[in-house]
Coordinates of C-alpha atoms in Angstrom, one line a residue:
M5 CA 42.3 19.8 -7.1
T6 CA 44.1 17.0 -5.2
E7 CA 43.1 13.3 -6.0
P8 CA 41.0 11.5 -3.2
T9 CA 42.8 9.2 -0.7
D10 CA 42.2 5.2 -1.1
I11 CA 40.3 5.5 2.2
E12 CA 38.0 8.4 1.0
R13 CA 37.6 6.7 -2.5
T14 CA 36.7 3.3 -0.3
L15 CA 34.0 5.4 2.0
D16 CA 32.5 7.0 -1.1
E17 CA 32.0 3.5 -3.3
R18 CA 30.8 1.5 0.0
P19 CA 27.0 1.4 0.1
Q20 CA 25.3 3.9 1.7
N21 CA 23.9 1.7 4.3
S22 CA 27.0 0.4 6.1
G23 CA 30.2 1.4 7.6
P24 CA 30.6 4.0 9.9
F25 CA 28.4 7.2 10.0
R26 CA 29.6 10.0 7.8
V27 CA 28.1 13.3 6.7
G28 CA 24.5 13.0 4.8
D29 CA 23.6 9.6 6.5
R30 CA 20.4 9.4 8.1
V31 CA 20.5 8.0 11.6
Q32 CA 17.8 6.4 13.9
L33 CA 18.0 7.3 17.4
T34 CA 16.3 5.3 19.9
G35 CA 15.6 7.1 23.4
P36 CA 15.3 4.8 26.5
K37 CA 11.5 4.7 26.1
G38 CA 11.9 3.3 22.6
K39 CA 10.6 6.7 21.0
R40 CA 12.6 6.7 17.5
N41 CA 14.2 10.1 15.9
T42 CA 15.8 10.3 12.4
I43 CA 18.1 12.9 11.8
T44 CA 20.2 13.5 8.9
L45 CA 24.2 14.3 10.0
E46 CA 26.1 17.5 9.4
H47 CA 28.9 19.5 11.0
G48 CA 28.2 21.7 13.6
K49 CA 24.3 20.4 13.7
E50 CA 22.5 19.5 17.1
F51 CA 19.7 17.4 18.3
H52 CA 17.8 18.5 20.6
T53 CA 15.7 16.5 23.0
H54 CA 13.9 17.6 26.1
R55 CA 16.5 15.5 27.9
G56 CA 19.4 16.6 26.9
I57 CA 21.6 17.8 23.2
V58 CA 23.3 15.5 20.9
G59 CA 25.9 17.1 18.7
H60 CA 26.0 15.5 15.0
D61 CA 29.8 15.7 15.1
S62 CA 29.9 13.3 18.3
I63 CA 28.0 10.5 16.0
I64 CA 30.1 11.4 12.9
G65 CA 32.6 8.4 12.6
L66 CA 31.2 6.4 15.0
P67 CA 30.1 2.4 14.0
D68 CA 26.5 1.8 13.3
G69 CA 24.9 0.6 16.5
S70 CA 26.7 2.8 18.8
V71 CA 25.2 4.3 21.9
I72 CA 25.4 7.8 22.3
T73 CA 24.8 10.4 26.0
T74 CA 23.2 13.4 25.4
T75 CA 24.3 16.4 27.5
D76 CA 21.9 15.5 30.6
G77 CA 23.5 11.9 30.6
I78 CA 20.4 10.1 28.6
E79 CA 21.7 7.5 26.6
Y80 CA 20.5 6.8 22.9
L81 CA 21.3 4.0 20.4
A82 CA 22.1 5.2 17.0
L83 CA 21.5 3.3 13.8
R84 CA 21.0 3.3 10.5
P85 CA 17.2 3.5 9.9
L86 CA 16.4 0.1 7.9
L87 CA 14.0 0.0 4.9
V88 CA 11.1 -0.8 6.8
D89 CA 11.7 1.9 9.1
F90 CA 12.1 4.6 6.5
V91 CA 8.8 3.4 4.6
M92 CA 6.6 3.2 8.0
S93 CA 7.6 7.1 9.0
M94 CA 7.9 8.9 5.7
P95 CA 5.7 11.5 3.9
R96 CA 2.5 9.8 2.5
G97 CA 0.4 11.0 -0.5
A98 CA -1.2 7.7 -0.3
A99 CA -1.6 4.8 1.7
I100 CA 1.5 2.7 1.6
I101 CA 1.8 -0.9 1.1
Y102 CA 2.9 -2.3 4.4
P103 CA 6.4 -4.0 4.3
K104 CA 4.8 -7.6 5.3
D105 CA 2.8 -7.4 2.1
A106 CA 5.8 -5.7 0.0
A107 CA 8.0 -8.7 1.3
Q108 CA 5.3 -10.9 -0.2
I109 CA 5.0 -9.1 -3.7
I110 CA 8.7 -9.3 -3.8
G111 CA 8.8 -13.2 -3.0
Q112 CA 5.2 -14.3 -4.9
A113 CA 6.2 -12.3 -8.4
D114 CA 9.8 -13.4 -8.1
I115 CA 11.0 -10.4 -8.6
F116 CA 14.8 -11.0 -9.3
P117 CA 17.9 -8.4 -10.3
G118 CA 17.9 -7.2 -13.9
A119 CA 14.3 -7.8 -14.3
T120 CA 12.1 -5.3 -16.2
V121 CA 9.2 -4.2 -13.7
V122 CA 5.9 -2.6 -14.5
E123 CA 4.4 -0.9 -11.4
A124 CA 0.7 0.8 -11.2
G125 CA 0.2 3.0 -8.9
V126 CA 3.2 4.6 -7.5
G127 CA 1.4 6.2 -4.5
S128 CA 3.7 7.1 -1.7
G129 CA 6.7 5.0 -3.3
A130 CA 7.0 2.4 -0.9
L131 CA 6.6 -0.5 -3.2
S132 CA 9.1 1.0 -5.7
L133 CA 11.8 1.2 -3.1
W134 CA 11.5 -2.8 -2.3
I135 CA 11.4 -3.2 -5.8
L136 CA 14.5 -1.0 -6.6
R137 CA 16.4 -2.7 -3.8
A138 CA 15.1 -6.0 -5.7
I139 CA 16.0 -5.6 -9.3
G140 CA 19.6 -3.9 -8.7
P141 CA 21.3 -1.4 -10.8
T142 CA 20.8 -3.6 -14.2
G143 CA 16.7 -4.2 -13.8
R144 CA 14.5 -1.0 -14.7
L145 CA 11.1 -0.2 -12.9
E146 CA 8.4 1.8 -15.0
S147 CA 5.7 3.3 -12.6
F148 CA 2.6 4.9 -13.4
E149 CA 0.4 6.9 -11.2
R150 CA -2.8 9.0 -12.1
R151 CA -2.1 11.8 -10.1
E152 CA 0.6 14.1 -10.4
E153 CA 1.1 15.3 -6.1
F154 CA 1.1 11.5 -5.6
A155 CA 4.0 11.0 -8.1
D156 CA 6.0 14.0 -6.6
V157 CA 5.8 12.2 -3.1
A158 CA 7.2 9.0 -4.4
R159 CA 10.2 11.1 -6.1
G160 CA 11.0 12.9 -3.3
N161 CA 10.8 10.0 -0.5
V162 CA 12.7 7.3 -3.2
A163 CA 15.5 10.2 -3.6
T164 CA 15.7 10.8 0.1
F165 CA 16.1 7.1 1.0
F166 CA 18.6 6.6 -1.6
G167 CA 20.7 9.9 -1.5
Y168 CA 19.6 9.9 -5.5
D169 CA 17.8 9.8 -8.1
P170 CA 17.6 6.4 -9.5
E171 CA 18.6 6.2 -13.0
N172 CA 16.5 2.7 -14.0
W173 CA 13.7 4.5 -12.5
R174 CA 10.9 6.3 -14.0
V175 CA 7.2 7.8 -13.3
S176 CA 4.8 8.3 -16.0
V177 CA 1.9 10.0 -14.6
G178 CA -1.5 9.1 -16.8
D179 CA -3.5 6.0 -16.8
L180 CA -1.6 2.7 -17.7
T181 CA -4.0 1.6 -20.1
E182 CA -2.8 4.8 -22.5
A183 CA 0.5 4.9 -21.4
L184 CA 2.0 1.3 -21.1
P185 CA 2.2 0.6 -24.7
H186 CA 4.3 4.0 -25.6
V187 CA 6.9 3.2 -22.6
T188 CA 7.1 -0.6 -23.1
S189 CA 7.4 -2.8 -26.2
P190 CA 5.4 -6.1 -26.7
E191 CA 6.7 -8.9 -24.7
S192 CA 9.6 -7.0 -22.8
V193 CA 8.3 -7.1 -19.4
D194 CA 8.9 -9.8 -16.5
R195 CA 6.9 -8.7 -14.0
V196 CA 3.8 -6.5 -13.7
V197 CA 2.5 -5.2 -10.1
L198 CA -1.1 -3.5 -10.0
D199 CA -1.9 -1.8 -6.8
M200 CA -5.0 0.1 -7.9
L201 CA -8.6 0.4 -7.7
A202 CA -9.8 -1.5 -10.8
P203 CA -6.7 -3.3 -11.8
W204 CA -9.0 -5.6 -14.4
E205 CA -9.3 -2.9 -16.6
C206 CA -5.7 -3.1 -17.6
I207 CA -5.2 -6.9 -17.9
D208 CA -5.4 -6.9 -21.7
E209 CA -2.5 -4.4 -22.1
C210 CA -0.5 -6.2 -19.3
A211 CA -0.2 -9.2 -21.3
T212 CA 0.5 -7.6 -24.5
A213 CA 3.7 -6.3 -22.9
M214 CA 4.7 -9.2 -20.8
K215 CA 7.1 -11.7 -21.3
P216 CA 5.4 -15.2 -21.7
G217 CA 5.8 -17.0 -18.4
G218 CA 5.9 -13.4 -16.4
V219 CA 4.1 -13.0 -13.3
L220 CA 1.4 -10.6 -12.9
L221 CA 0.5 -9.8 -9.3
C222 CA -2.7 -7.6 -8.0
Y223 CA -2.6 -6.0 -4.6
V224 CA -6.5 -5.4 -3.8
A225 CA -8.2 -4.3 -0.6
T226 CA -11.7 -6.0 -0.8
V227 CA -12.9 -9.5 -1.1
T228 CA -15.3 -7.9 -4.6
Q229 CA -12.0 -6.6 -5.9
L230 CA -10.6 -9.8 -5.4
S231 CA -13.5 -11.4 -7.5
R232 CA -13.6 -9.3 -10.2
V233 CA -9.8 -9.6 -10.8
A234 CA -9.9 -13.1 -10.5
E235 CA -12.6 -13.6 -13.2
A236 CA -11.1 -10.9 -15.6
I237 CA -7.4 -12.7 -15.5
R238 CA -9.6 -16.1 -16.2
G239 CA -11.3 -14.5 -19.1
T240 CA -8.2 -13.3 -20.9
G241 CA -7.5 -16.9 -21.8
K242 CA -3.9 -15.7 -21.4
F243 CA -2.7 -16.6 -17.9
T244 CA -2.8 -19.4 -15.9
N245 CA -5.5 -19.8 -13.2
P246 CA -4.9 -17.1 -10.4
D247 CA -3.9 -17.9 -6.7
S248 CA -4.8 -15.7 -4.0
N249 CA -4.0 -15.2 -0.4
E250 CA -3.2 -12.9 2.5
T251 CA -0.8 -12.1 4.9
I252 CA -1.6 -11.7 8.6
V253 CA 1.5 -10.8 10.8
R254 CA 1.5 -11.1 15.2
G255 CA 4.1 -10.4 17.4
W256 CA 5.0 -12.1 20.2
H257 CA 6.3 -10.4 23.6
V258 CA 9.3 -12.6 24.6
E259 CA 10.5 -11.6 27.8
G260 CA 11.8 -14.4 30.5
L261 CA 8.9 -16.4 31.5
A262 CA 6.6 -14.0 30.1
V263 CA 5.8 -15.4 26.3
R264 CA 2.7 -14.7 24.9
P265 CA 1.0 -13.1 21.6
D266 CA 1.0 -9.6 21.7
H267 CA -1.9 -7.7 22.1
R268 CA -1.9 -5.6 18.9
M269 CA -1.4 -7.4 15.2
I270 CA -1.4 -6.3 11.7
G271 CA -4.3 -7.9 10.6
H272 CA -5.5 -7.9 7.2
T273 CA -4.5 -5.5 5.0
G274 CA -5.0 -6.3 1.2
F275 CA -4.8 -9.6 -0.9
L276 CA -2.2 -11.0 -3.2
I277 CA -3.7 -12.4 -6.1
T278 CA -1.1 -13.8 -9.1
A279 CA -0.9 -15.4 -12.4
R280 CA 1.7 -16.1 -14.9
K281 CA 1.5 -15.3 -18.6
L282 CA 1.1 -18.2 -21.4
A283 CA 2.7 -18.4 -24.6
D284 CA 0.6 -16.8 -27.7
G285 CA -1.5 -19.2 -28.7
A286 CA -1.4 -21.6 -25.5
V287 CA -4.9 -22.7 -24.3
L288 CA -4.8 -23.6 -20.9
P289 CA -5.7 -27.1 -19.9
E290 CA -8.8 -27.5 -18.3
L291 CA -8.2 -29.0 -14.2
K292 CA -9.5 -32.4 -14.2
R293 CA -11.7 -32.4 -10.6
R294 CA -14.7 -33.2 -8.9
P295 CA -17.7 -30.9 -9.6
S296 CA -17.7 -28.3 -7.2
K297 CA -19.8 -26.0 -5.4
S298 CA -17.9 -23.0 -6.8
D299 CA -18.9 -23.8 -10.2
F300 CA -21.8 -21.7 -11.7
S301 CA -23.6 -21.3 -14.9
D302 CA -26.0 -18.3 -16.3
D303 CA -28.6 -19.8 -14.7
D304 CA -27.0 -20.0 -11.0
V305 CA -26.7 -16.2 -11.2
E306 CA -29.8 -15.9 -12.1
L307 CA -31.1 -17.2 -9.3
W308 CA -29.3 -14.5 -6.9
T309 CA -31.4 -12.0 -8.6
P310 CA -33.3 -9.7 -5.7
G311 CA -36.8 -11.5 -7.7
A312 CA -35.7 -14.8 -7.4
L313 CA -34.6 -14.4 -3.6
G314 CA -38.2 -13.3 -3.0
E315 CA -37.8 -9.5 -2.5
R316 CA -40.7 -7.5 -1.7
N317 CA -41.7 -4.7 -3.7
V318 CA -43.5 -1.7 -1.8
S319 CA -46.2 -0.3 -3.6
A320 CA -46.0 3.5 -4.8
K321 CA -48.8 4.1 -2.3
I322 CA -47.4 2.6 0.5
L323 CA -44.1 3.9 -0.1
R324 CA -45.6 7.5 -0.4
K325 CA -47.0 7.1 3.3
R326 CA -43.6 6.4 4.4
V327 CA -42.5 9.4 2.6
R328 CA -45.2 11.5 4.3
T329 CA -44.3 9.9 7.7
V330 CA -40.7 10.4 7.9
N331 CA -41.1 13.8 6.5
N332 CA -43.4 14.6 9.8
S333 CA -40.8 13.2 12.0
A334 CA -38.2 15.0 9.9
Q335 CA -40.3 18.5 11.0
L336 CA -41.0 17.7 14.9
S337 CA -37.0 17.3 15.2
R338 CA -36.4 20.6 13.6
S339 CA -39.4 22.0 16.0
R340 CA -37.4 20.6 19.1
S341 CA -34.2 22.4 18.1
F342 CA -35.3 25.9 16.6
G343 CA -38.5 25.9 19.3
D344 CA -41.2 26.2 16.7
A345 CA -44.1 23.5 16.0
P346 CA -45.3 22.6 12.1
A347 CA -48.8 22.5 11.6
A348 CA -50.1 19.0 12.1
E349 CA -51.5 16.9 9.0
N350 CA -54.6 15.1 11.3
D351 CA -56.2 15.6 14.2
A352 CA -54.2 12.3 15.7
E353 CA -50.9 14.2 15.4
A354 CA -52.2 17.6 16.6
T355 CA -53.4 16.3 20.1
D356 CA -49.6 15.9 20.7
Q357 CA -48.6 19.4 19.3
P358 CA -48.5 22.1 21.8
S359 CA -51.3 24.8 21.7
S360 CA -50.4 28.2 20.1
D361 CA -52.1 29.9 22.8

């Protein structure tokens, strides 16, 4: 077997996302109407459109950003897909974290090269891709997912994008609270990112695994989740006061003098809430501030009970009457559909029923 030349060795060692197109590369072809198609280059293969054919061999060897022409003379722009392009078009087992939120997660959690990161749940692998990019080959990512089929989709998407299975990434199928102590040692994790329905259930286990000063970040969709996880973080006494925010992105149409906001925008997708791990035994100093309307006590909570708010309780007698009324209405609706009227319960209702003669 002959030794590879210097040029071949350089091609093998260069990053997958740079240099001339080669066999095995993914290429994004953008047509004249902006429609994008992604293909994987193979010798002898062809990409067929309703406006001509493009041979893979005609793309191999061209520099990134080249313009190619189909057999019908239609031009296509050839580019390697960015990670943002890939995650928006990859197969999904579960909903993905949008790139706008993934970028904020990487920044707000301060995920750095060489970091040890815990992620739950893995979903379709979109956030896993961003984290693996950020930690580099010297970092380690431990992902947890409750559903095996979602874990399989994530593994496939990550392998598709990188072209290999990252050795510094492991997906554990199971509940985080049960599996985390078996996968990590106490105070060995730099960052924890929780994208799950009830992150407050895992706060104590995450605190045990995290290094002092480490960052906990939770991604939640609703305000009720946001409130509950914030109080759970405060309740442990092991973290700083949490910070919360959301990211809204609005694009702009800029063409000549036509400069205006896009008609469509990516609005609310989720909330990010972050806190930092305190040293063992440390007590967070109380904030010195004026009393706020947000301060509350048990008596305040009691004031929000239904009785205190003047909720009117319906008597059993009235409720039984309403049940009879709604049942009669339902029977009337059914009779119109099937053509047979039910027996009336009183004379007043009987006058409205058609005669059986």
